[in-house]
Amino acid sequence: MGLPNNHDANTSAAEQPTSSPNHLTQDASPTLVAQDAPVPPAEQDSADDIQDAVFQLTVILPHEPSELQIMVSTQEQVQDVRQSIVEFPEAFQYSCFHLQHNGSRINDFIDLSEVPGLRSQPTLKLVEDPYTEKDARMHVVRIRELVGAAAERTDTLLGVSAGVSLHDTITANTSSSDTPNAGASAETAASGSAIDDYSFDGPGRIRSMLPPAASPPPRTIKAISLSPWNPPPYSLRQKGHLIYLQVTTNEGEQIQVTGAVSGFFVNKCSNSKFDPFPRPPPKGFAAHSLLTLISDFSPSFSSSFIALQEHNNRRDPLSTFQLTNAIPANPWLVSSSASALSSHHPDLTRTQETYLIAGLENAETLRDWNEEFQSTRELPRTNVQERLFRERLASKLFADYTDAAARGAVLVARGEVAPLNPTETRNAQIFVYNNVFFSFGADGVGTFASEGGDEAARVATGKDVSGVRIVNQLDIDGLFTPGTVVVDYLGKRMVGQSIVPGIFKQRAPGEHQIDYGGVEGRDVVAENESFAPTFATLSKAMKVKRHPVWDKDGKRHDLEGSIETKGLLGTDGRKYVLDLYRLTPLDISWLEEHGQGLKRDITEGESAAAQGTNHNYPHRMAVLRPELVDAYWRLKMRQYINENPGEQVTAATHTNGILEPETDDTASSKAEVNGGPVEPESTNGGDEEAATAVAQNSDQKSEAANTGEQARIEIDLSRFSFALNPDVFNGQEPQTEEEKAEWVEDEAEVRAVCQHLHSAVIPELIHDLGEGDVGFPMDGCSLSRLMHKRGINVRYLGKMARLAQTQTPPLSALRDIALREMLSRAFKHVANHHLRHLPTPFAASCITHLLNCLLGVRFNSSPTADIDDTLRALFPDANFDYGKVTPESLQRDLSSQVRIRYDYDLESQWEENIKHVQLLREISQKLGLQLEARHYHFDCHNTPAELATTPHTNGVSNIPGVNGSSSGGGKKKKKHHVESGSPTSSVVSGPPVPDTTFHPDDIVNVVPVVKDAAPRSALAEEALEAGRISIAQNQKELGQELLLESLSLHEQIYGILHPEVARVYGQLSMLYYQLEEKSAAVELARKAVIVSERTLGVDAAETVLSYLNLGLFEHAAGNTPLALTYIRHALELWKIIYGSNHPDLITTINNAAVMLQHLRRYHESRVWFEASLQISEEVFGRQSPNTATLLYQLAQALALDLDSKGAVVRMREAYNIYLNTLGKDNKNTKEAESWLEQLTQNAVNIAKHAKDLQSRRVRRVPVTPRINMGTRPQPPVGGPSSAPLGGGTAADARSPRTGLDSRSIEELMRFIEGGGDSSKRINPKKRAGQTNPRRRGGGVIGAAA
């Protein structure tokens, strides 16, 4: 789902089924606005080819209960059915079995559709199998997990609280049964809600990121461990003994158990006597399953096991499932090691798990990764079933490899793996661990000496993994890539690659180690023509032209790709592509401006800050992004189409079977939803081409969509060509005049792309953010993704910040996010420089000292590094220069880094304006830090920032400075100080105040930051796009079938717990919400929240948006109190991520205000509308149409709160803004004018009535009652408009009402304010220009006139 940037600014409110996250639809009463919108559809597919039959399957069990029923589909494999069986509580005991049908054993790796006669007789029999040694070990591991006997593991990859979900704890105290509906009584509506004590200006409650301490689960057994007699001796192995266990029951009895081929039985062993044969009755228990055996000899086990299941069932299953296809998200704030959440429990078997999982020889975990990757790529894909199996296997393989490579990289970084070349320097050493080849992301052998040294090598590895991901996504026949993972850990960058057969082979004299491309830099070029066809396919997809290069002797070689991209013919006969870090040309405009004198050798000891003392960019690896090249290609194609309009032809889009992959010839003719372009998802970079439409074809495509026909515009591009030369400006020297002329043309083309980036792409993004056409980023991560999606490199953050400041009004939020991102990245570079060669025990000391110099300088202006002298003596050769860092030197280094890398000069005293918690979060995520959640003192004059789970009396932390804001009145600070120092704050009154903000013990853990090359599933996305198209063409039934099919494909390919599945949950929930399937929308949105929390992070931007959408859907389903609970949690997270006054908060606060109106809490609703208006005035300015829309809605809220005078004032302000900006004929202006007349007349009647009462001359006047002030239940987004104020239809509101006062609005206002009548009229001047009011926070009443 990603950053919500799917907005249609060209579609009227009536035509658009769902408003974008930044639009507030202005109807007779405020309307909720969704936080996301569907991405545009692709081609329609035939549903028959991917539709599967679902049926009920009966499984006959050998023990009680005798059978169970499960729902399966013919598309599933038998192994999927096995997994479904063992997840049933009735079948927990089974792990070693096979399935039979009609007496015949079924292969686990075939589809159910291949089982003969299964549909006519859907019954399978479960038959228990004899155990092998591996089966017995896996059975023990499974039973330990089931009965709760496995303590928490200390993992090298997974951090503290990895994959945690907060959803269940948030909803624990909210009941849906007491939800007031539209007709709720006043007493019910007056009850409190989750947002009653919410403070708009207060700091975020960071304890909302931590799970509360839960009650311990029931204990079923004390311990299950390997027996001291394990493993069985040789003589007993021949008799079927596999494993010996030792079980301690809750009753305190210790039992020795033998695991044999037939099952498990209690033996006669003791701690001093070895007799592993069955014990005689009455304690001679035996069973096929260890679970059954334990229940037999432990009287309390069965009841406690049932209680354990009930305890586990209180949580959503998604929050407890183990992640298998994705790395769990590691939170940057974790509980103290002394808390119950992080306590360390004794578990003897924890040290034995390596044996239980990997076996005695530890050989089962060794896999030939490269062969598995390439064999999977070579699997057939002629039909849907083959594609499904292939993509599912590939997804699991990439996940397993990423896990193994990341674990190995951590061990390499810690120095626990011996190098293959120990005589080389540290940066040049290579390693092999778990069949993964590791090397450092540094210039150990001088390959990048002229490009920037270690800096260039580090960047090249990151771009290489991105290039491998692109090639994997393209899935070109005959072209293979090694498994590639990049891991950043403690300042070191490691590259883990699968071992390509033949890469270490010594070639014969005269043969090159590389078969295609540059061999030794650019001096020697290999040209194996067998690589040309496959490289040509890759180059065409990447818009790279065939071009000449010259070796050191001046000999010409024509290559299909960059000279840096290499081809290797492996000993397995496969063609491998390596070094994909330069698939696109250099960003020559940036290098010429910032890279003079870059072709120099940079020594290893040269500091990061010193590399750019002359304002030179630190390396020459500044290349253009592939997204930019694609965007420029589309621009050139538009120009070609405009110049050759007669070459457009209409053709059907149906293909045989599943949709065909996107090609250059079809990318320009995508259908649009509702007649307008929609921004693609930020996380789906590959969909950008599919989501961007050719502007001149919009009329034809809209007509096709309206008629329900699937037609498209295909362009004859046979004479259109656009490709770039990636080797220009890279030291190549053409020999002939013709070659020089061609080279000049290639250089001009690359310069044109760079110019397009500066003149169009970056300004357009700034404009879209200012207009609210794309979702506003929340943090540096979401901003970086948005920039990458548009083809903008992160090095342009400085330019983004400068342009944001020049906007009218300034985009202060964008500037703040960009500045924080630049600072956090600069801090990462400085920290990496100190950590790179520092011994691991000093990492926490180094990091905390640097943090104290940056974030703790107000608390202690002269922090000193906490270095253990005893440990220091053990490392005499280590570099402890970090101890010399001072706040002043760090500020200089950061300013220098920002200036060098991002071309941005920080303001003087910039350190005084940073937001501490937000910057700490950004730094922690980039370095992989996990900090203890406690009070951190950022300012010696204020109380510490709340980073703990301390409760407060009002439920909201009132401690200033948590979000780093230095603003706030003195009185408020005094009050906050008193409250935070109250007895309720147990943490403050506990340990003494430290002398520095951070201490080494605050670094609980450091986790690796992993970048992988796993592609997305093309099959699942095709089904999703087909479903979207069907719904857009009013084929609701077919569309829902395709959407369900897409969901099934996503879950089968990725597994349930995966970021891509979280995004599809979110997208489908939005689609079902638009289809009025509210219960389905709520269920899918709930899953999106949990999976996002566990795979992306509890405070990730996508998780926040998922919570907001879930709240919206719950409100639509009638569960408004629970919806407000979700909104409150999302707002608290939002404060932690960004702070207050984020532009997109306007929509969220308005939604909460509407929900309060639904509960008839009109005064609270008014407060929330006023808060939304305040943010809009700060973001867009007082005279913006967005602000006018919020004034319009606030006037309605004031009317509902019986403040008629305030309602007239606000409505008049809205009317004047509309009149000045949009003109008197605009529909918005007319609506506001009509409302103003009604509100004014109502206020006049009330004023006259009050005067009559005061003069004792009471008379009956037609006062409009409060119930007519728009208190109808809120319609769903995209639904029909509510009736206007005073009842009636919208048309009635726009027509003159009988009985209205004939005086002007100004005269009526003077009468209300007590100034008497006046014949003076004020005619507001109308501006000549007209702006687009459909921006963030400012939806329109209707389309512009």
mmCIF file of N, CA and C in Angstrom, residues 826-915:
data_model
loop_
_atom_site.group_PDB
_atom_site.id
_atom_site.type_symbol
_atom_site.label_atom_id
_atom_site.label_comp_id
_atom_site.label_asym_id
_atom_site.label_seq_id
_atom_site.Cartn_x
_atom_site.Cartn_y
_atom_site.Cartn_z
ATOM 1 N N ALA A 826 23.797 12.201 7.705
ATOM 2 C CA ALA A 826 25.139 12.709 7.996
ATOM 3 C C ALA A 826 25.674 12.100 9.284
ATOM 4 N N PHE A 827 24.822 11.987 10.306
ATOM 5 C CA PHE A 827 25.245 11.355 11.553
ATOM 6 C C PHE A 827 25.624 9.893 11.306
ATOM 7 N N LYS A 828 24.884 9.221 10.444
ATOM 8 C CA LYS A 828 25.213 7.824 10.132
ATOM 9 C C LYS A 828 26.613 7.718 9.527
ATOM 10 N N HIS A 829 26.943 8.629 8.618
ATOM 11 C CA HIS A 829 28.274 8.574 8.002
ATOM 12 C C HIS A 829 29.369 8.842 9.028
ATOM 13 N N VAL A 830 29.150 9.813 9.910
ATOM 14 C CA VAL A 830 30.148 10.104 10.934
ATOM 15 C C VAL A 830 30.283 8.929 11.897
ATOM 16 N N ALA A 831 29.151 8.359 12.310
ATOM 17 C CA ALA A 831 29.197 7.219 13.222
ATOM 18 C C ALA A 831 29.863 6.015 12.570
ATOM 19 N N ASN A 832 29.566 5.771 11.315
ATOM 20 C CA ASN A 832 30.193 4.639 10.623
ATOM 21 C C ASN A 832 31.702 4.802 10.543
ATOM 22 N N HIS A 833 32.145 6.030 10.365
ATOM 23 C CA HIS A 833 33.591 6.269 10.296
ATOM 24 C C HIS A 833 34.266 5.850 11.607
ATOM 25 N N HIS A 834 33.626 6.127 12.743
ATOM 26 C CA HIS A 834 34.210 5.769 14.035
ATOM 27 C C HIS A 834 33.999 4.301 14.378
ATOM 28 N N LEU A 835 32.900 3.715 13.904
ATOM 29 C CA LEU A 835 32.576 2.340 14.271
ATOM 30 C C LEU A 835 33.272 1.302 13.402
ATOM 31 N N ARG A 836 33.702 1.703 12.209
ATOM 32 C CA ARG A 836 34.128 0.726 11.200
ATOM 33 C C ARG A 836 35.205 -0.213 11.708
ATOM 34 N N HIS A 837 36.195 0.297 12.394
ATOM 35 C CA HIS A 837 37.308 -0.534 12.871
ATOM 36 C C HIS A 837 37.381 -0.552 14.390
ATOM 37 N N LEU A 838 36.264 -0.261 15.030
ATOM 38 C CA LEU A 838 36.228 -0.250 16.485
ATOM 39 C C LEU A 838 35.835 -1.622 17.014
ATOM 40 N N PRO A 839 36.492 -2.138 18.050
ATOM 41 C CA PRO A 839 36.076 -3.420 18.624
ATOM 42 C C PRO A 839 34.615 -3.368 19.089
ATOM 43 N N THR A 840 33.934 -4.484 18.923
ATOM 44 C CA THR A 840 32.507 -4.540 19.221
ATOM 45 C C THR A 840 32.154 -4.115 20.640
ATOM 46 N N PRO A 841 32.923 -4.463 21.689
ATOM 47 C CA PRO A 841 32.515 -4.046 23.042
ATOM 48 C C PRO A 841 32.442 -2.541 23.250
ATOM 49 N N PHE A 842 33.050 -1.749 22.350
ATOM 50 C CA PHE A 842 33.032 -0.300 22.514
ATOM 51 C C PHE A 842 31.985 0.376 21.624
ATOM 52 N N ALA A 843 31.198 -0.388 20.900
ATOM 53 C CA ALA A 843 30.232 0.209 19.981
ATOM 54 C C ALA A 843 29.195 1.038 20.730
ATOM 55 N N ALA A 844 28.666 0.496 21.823
ATOM 56 C CA ALA A 844 27.647 1.229 22.577
ATOM 57 C C ALA A 844 28.221 2.518 23.155
ATOM 58 N N SER A 845 29.456 2.460 23.634
ATOM 59 C CA SER A 845 30.093 3.666 24.169
ATOM 60 C C SER A 845 30.252 4.723 23.094
ATOM 61 N N CYS A 846 30.667 4.320 21.898
ATOM 62 C CA CYS A 846 30.855 5.258 20.795
ATOM 63 C C CYS A 846 29.538 5.900 20.382
ATOM 64 N N ILE A 847 28.515 5.083 20.215
ATOM 65 C CA ILE A 847 27.228 5.600 19.744
ATOM 66 C C ILE A 847 26.630 6.563 20.767
ATOM 67 N N THR A 848 26.653 6.187 22.031
ATOM 68 C CA THR A 848 26.058 7.059 23.039
ATOM 69 C C THR A 848 26.822 8.366 23.179
ATOM 70 N N HIS A 849 28.141 8.320 23.041
ATOM 71 C CA HIS A 849 28.900 9.574 23.130
ATOM 72 C C HIS A 849 28.542 10.498 21.966
ATOM 73 N N LEU A 850 28.409 9.957 20.781
ATOM 74 C CA LEU A 850 28.021 10.788 19.639
ATOM 75 C C LEU A 850 26.607 11.333 19.816
ATOM 76 N N LEU A 851 25.709 10.512 20.354
ATOM 77 C CA LEU A 851 24.345 10.989 20.608
ATOM 78 C C LEU A 851 24.345 12.087 21.669
ATOM 79 N N ASN A 852 25.170 11.950 22.690
ATOM 80 C CA ASN A 852 25.253 12.993 23.709
ATOM 81 C C ASN A 852 25.765 14.301 23.117
ATOM 82 N N CYS A 853 26.712 14.199 22.180
ATOM 83 C CA CYS A 853 27.249 15.404 21.554
ATOM 84 C C CYS A 853 26.251 16.067 20.622
ATOM 85 N N LEU A 854 25.253 15.329 20.151
ATOM 86 C CA LEU A 854 24.265 15.902 19.251
ATOM 87 C C LEU A 854 22.962 16.254 19.974
ATOM 88 N N LEU A 855 22.403 15.305 20.703
ATOM 89 C CA LEU A 855 21.074 15.481 21.284
ATOM 90 C C LEU A 855 21.114 15.837 22.766
ATOM 91 N N GLY A 856 22.218 15.587 23.433
ATOM 92 C CA GLY A 856 22.283 15.854 24.862
ATOM 93 C C GLY A 856 23.100 17.062 25.236
ATOM 94 N N VAL A 857 23.395 17.906 24.263
ATOM 95 C CA VAL A 857 24.276 19.030 24.543
ATOM 96 C C VAL A 857 23.599 20.074 25.413
ATOM 97 N N ARG A 858 22.277 20.178 25.365
ATOM 98 C CA ARG A 858 21.595 21.126 26.254
ATOM 99 C C ARG A 858 21.637 20.655 27.707
ATOM 100 N N PHE A 859 21.667 19.370 27.911
ATOM 101 C CA PHE A 859 21.696 18.831 29.268
ATOM 102 C C PHE A 859 23.121 18.836 29.824
ATOM 103 N N ASN A 860 24.086 18.492 28.980
ATOM 104 C CA ASN A 860 25.486 18.502 29.366
ATOM 105 C C ASN A 860 26.282 18.988 28.165
ATOM 106 N N SER A 861 26.787 20.175 28.251
ATOM 107 C CA SER A 861 27.475 20.783 27.102
ATOM 108 C C SER A 861 28.861 20.221 26.870
ATOM 109 N N SER A 862 29.396 19.446 27.825
ATOM 110 C CA SER A 862 30.737 18.876 27.663
ATOM 111 C C SER A 862 30.720 17.399 28.042
ATOM 112 N N PRO A 863 30.038 16.581 27.261
ATOM 113 C CA PRO A 863 29.986 15.149 27.608
ATOM 114 C C PRO A 863 31.328 14.480 27.351
ATOM 115 N N THR A 864 31.590 13.450 28.109
ATOM 116 C CA THR A 864 32.809 12.655 27.920
ATOM 117 C C THR A 864 32.425 11.215 27.619
ATOM 118 N N ALA A 865 33.237 10.559 26.825
ATOM 119 C CA ALA A 865 32.960 9.180 26.428
ATOM 120 C C ALA A 865 33.208 8.237 27.600
ATOM 121 N N ASP A 866 32.310 7.288 27.754
ATOM 122 C CA ASP A 866 32.432 6.280 28.810
ATOM 123 C C ASP A 866 33.207 5.091 28.250
ATOM 124 N N ILE A 867 34.516 5.071 28.463
ATOM 125 C CA ILE A 867 35.390 4.027 27.924
ATOM 126 C C ILE A 867 35.958 3.227 29.091
ATOM 127 N N ASP A 868 35.774 1.932 29.034
ATOM 128 C CA ASP A 868 36.298 1.036 30.067
ATOM 129 C C ASP A 868 37.794 0.858 29.837
ATOM 130 N N ASP A 869 38.595 1.396 30.751
ATOM 131 C CA ASP A 869 40.046 1.334 30.582
ATOM 132 C C ASP A 869 40.569 -0.095 30.629
ATOM 133 N N THR A 870 39.889 -0.955 31.398
ATOM 134 C CA THR A 870 40.332 -2.355 31.456
ATOM 135 C C THR A 870 40.178 -3.031 30.110
ATOM 136 N N LEU A 871 39.033 -2.811 29.480
ATOM 137 C CA LEU A 871 38.832 -3.384 28.146
ATOM 138 C C LEU A 871 39.731 -2.714 27.119
ATOM 139 N N ARG A 872 39.933 -1.430 27.300
ATOM 140 C CA ARG A 872 40.740 -0.693 26.322
ATOM 141 C C ARG A 872 42.161 -1.246 26.266
ATOM 142 N N ALA A 873 42.655 -1.693 27.408
ATOM 143 C CA ALA A 873 44.012 -2.235 27.428
ATOM 144 C C ALA A 873 44.129 -3.526 26.626
ATOM 145 N N LEU A 874 43.016 -4.200 26.399
ATOM 146 C CA LEU A 874 43.044 -5.435 25.625
ATOM 147 C C LEU A 874 43.130 -5.192 24.127
ATOM 148 N N PHE A 875 42.914 -3.959 23.697
ATOM 149 C CA PHE A 875 42.927 -3.629 22.265
ATOM 150 C C PHE A 875 43.888 -2.457 22.045
ATOM 151 N N PRO A 876 45.174 -2.716 22.133
ATOM 152 C CA PRO A 876 46.145 -1.604 22.009
ATOM 153 C C PRO A 876 46.172 -0.975 20.626
ATOM 154 N N ASP A 877 45.756 -1.722 19.587
ATOM 155 C CA ASP A 877 45.822 -1.183 18.231
ATOM 156 C C ASP A 877 44.515 -0.524 17.788
ATOM 157 N N ALA A 878 43.497 -0.535 18.634
ATOM 158 C CA ALA A 878 42.207 0.024 18.248
ATOM 159 C C ALA A 878 42.262 1.544 18.247
ATOM 160 N N ASN A 879 41.406 2.135 17.434
ATOM 161 C CA ASN A 879 41.323 3.585 17.302
ATOM 162 C C ASN A 879 40.153 4.094 18.140
ATOM 163 N N PHE A 880 40.477 4.865 19.178
ATOM 164 C CA PHE A 880 39.448 5.394 20.071
ATOM 165 C C PHE A 880 39.280 6.902 19.878
ATOM 166 N N ASP A 881 39.380 7.349 18.642
ATOM 167 C CA ASP A 881 39.261 8.782 18.363
ATOM 168 C C ASP A 881 37.879 9.325 18.694
ATOM 169 N N TYR A 882 36.881 8.442 18.805
ATOM 170 C CA TYR A 882 35.533 8.951 19.091
ATOM 171 C C TYR A 882 35.501 9.638 20.446
ATOM 172 N N GLY A 883 36.423 9.255 21.347
ATOM 173 C CA GLY A 883 36.467 9.913 22.644
ATOM 174 C C GLY A 883 36.876 11.369 22.558
ATOM 175 N N LYS A 884 37.502 11.780 21.445
ATOM 176 C CA LYS A 884 37.918 13.172 21.273
ATOM 177 C C LYS A 884 36.824 14.042 20.664
ATOM 178 N N VAL A 885 35.721 13.430 20.266
ATOM 179 C CA VAL A 885 34.644 14.188 19.631
ATOM 180 C C VAL A 885 33.978 15.078 20.661
ATOM 181 N N THR A 886 33.764 16.329 20.317
ATOM 182 C CA THR A 886 33.053 17.284 21.163
ATOM 183 C C THR A 886 31.792 17.731 20.445
ATOM 184 N N PRO A 887 30.840 18.322 21.165
ATOM 185 C CA PRO A 887 29.646 18.830 20.468
ATOM 186 C C PRO A 887 29.988 19.795 19.349
ATOM 187 N N GLU A 888 30.976 20.630 19.546
ATOM 188 C CA GLU A 888 31.330 21.594 18.496
ATOM 189 C C GLU A 888 31.917 20.895 17.284
ATOM 190 N N SER A 889 32.815 19.926 17.507
ATOM 191 C CA SER A 889 33.417 19.223 16.367
ATOM 192 C C SER A 889 32.385 18.374 15.634
ATOM 193 N N LEU A 890 31.462 17.771 16.377
ATOM 194 C CA LEU A 890 30.421 16.978 15.724
ATOM 195 C C LEU A 890 29.511 17.864 14.901
ATOM 196 N N GLN A 891 29.165 19.024 15.423
ATOM 197 C CA GLN A 891 28.320 19.937 14.651
ATOM 198 C C GLN A 891 29.019 20.397 13.380
ATOM 199 N N ARG A 892 30.317 20.633 13.473
ATOM 200 C CA ARG A 892 31.061 21.006 12.267
ATOM 201 C C ARG A 892 31.074 19.858 11.266
ATOM 202 N N ASP A 893 31.297 18.634 11.763
ATOM 203 C CA ASP A 893 31.313 17.483 10.856
ATOM 204 C C ASP A 893 29.955 17.276 10.197
ATOM 205 N N LEU A 894 28.900 17.404 10.965
ATOM 206 C CA LEU A 894 27.561 17.218 10.387
ATOM 207 C C LEU A 894 27.254 18.306 9.377
ATOM 208 N N SER A 895 27.585 19.537 9.703
ATOM 209 C CA SER A 895 27.354 20.627 8.747
ATOM 210 C C SER A 895 28.142 20.390 7.468
ATOM 211 N N SER A 896 29.384 19.930 7.617
ATOM 212 C CA SER A 896 30.201 19.646 6.445
ATOM 213 C C SER A 896 29.617 18.506 5.623
ATOM 214 N N GLN A 897 29.166 17.435 6.294
ATOM 215 C CA GLN A 897 28.565 16.309 5.580
ATOM 216 C C GLN A 897 27.316 16.727 4.821
ATOM 217 N N VAL A 898 26.468 17.511 5.446
ATOM 218 C CA VAL A 898 25.239 17.969 4.789
ATOM 219 C C VAL A 898 25.574 18.847 3.592
ATOM 220 N N ARG A 899 26.564 19.711 3.747
ATOM 221 C CA ARG A 899 26.938 20.589 2.641
ATOM 222 C C ARG A 899 27.538 19.784 1.492
ATOM 223 N N ILE A 900 28.376 18.800 1.812
ATOM 224 C CA ILE A 900 29.053 18.022 0.769
ATOM 225 C C ILE A 900 28.093 17.089 0.053
ATOM 226 N N ARG A 901 27.299 16.381 0.817
ATOM 227 C CA ARG A 901 26.482 15.309 0.238
ATOM 228 C C ARG A 901 25.148 15.800 -0.314
ATOM 229 N N TYR A 902 24.642 16.895 0.219
ATOM 230 C CA TYR A 902 23.298 17.334 -0.174
ATOM 231 C C TYR A 902 23.253 18.779 -0.647
ATOM 232 N N ASP A 903 24.409 19.424 -0.730
ATOM 233 C CA ASP A 903 24.481 20.797 -1.231
ATOM 234 C C ASP A 903 23.523 21.699 -0.457
ATOM 235 N N TYR A 904 23.607 21.619 0.844
ATOM 236 C CA TYR A 904 22.714 22.426 1.679
ATOM 237 C C TYR A 904 23.512 22.974 2.851
ATOM 238 N N ASP A 905 23.398 24.259 3.060
ATOM 239 C CA ASP A 905 24.076 24.914 4.169
ATOM 240 C C ASP A 905 23.109 25.059 5.326
ATOM 241 N N LEU A 906 23.448 24.412 6.422
ATOM 242 C CA LEU A 906 22.606 24.504 7.611
ATOM 243 C C LEU A 906 22.663 25.919 8.179
ATOM 244 N N GLU A 907 21.532 26.321 8.728
ATOM 245 C CA GLU A 907 21.479 27.638 9.325
ATOM 246 C C GLU A 907 22.338 27.673 10.590
ATOM 247 N N SER A 908 22.739 28.859 10.951
ATOM 248 C CA SER A 908 23.471 28.995 12.205
ATOM 249 C C SER A 908 22.552 28.637 13.367
ATOM 250 N N GLN A 909 23.119 28.029 14.374
ATOM 251 C CA GLN A 909 22.353 27.567 15.535
ATOM 252 C C GLN A 909 21.285 26.540 15.161
ATOM 253 N N TRP A 910 21.572 25.746 14.137
ATOM 254 C CA TRP A 910 20.583 24.744 13.720
ATOM 255 C C TRP A 910 20.335 23.715 14.811
ATOM 256 N N GLU A 911 21.336 23.496 15.634
ATOM 257 C CA GLU A 911 21.189 22.487 16.672
ATOM 258 C C GLU A 911 20.163 22.897 17.721
ATOM 259 N N GLU A 912 19.816 24.188 17.769
ATOM 260 C CA GLU A 912 18.829 24.640 18.742
ATOM 261 C C GLU A 912 17.404 24.342 18.307
ATOM 262 N N ASN A 913 17.195 24.031 17.046
ATOM 263 C CA ASN A 913 15.837 23.873 16.523
ATOM 264 C C ASN A 913 15.482 22.442 16.154
ATOM 265 N N ILE A 914 16.331 21.491 16.478
ATOM 266 C CA ILE A 914 16.045 20.110 16.085
ATOM 267 C C ILE A 914 14.985 19.515 17.010
ATOM 268 N N LYS A 915 14.258 18.571 16.495
ATOM 269 C CA LYS A 915 13.293 17.810 17.288
ATOM 270 C C LYS A 915 13.991 16.541 17.767
#
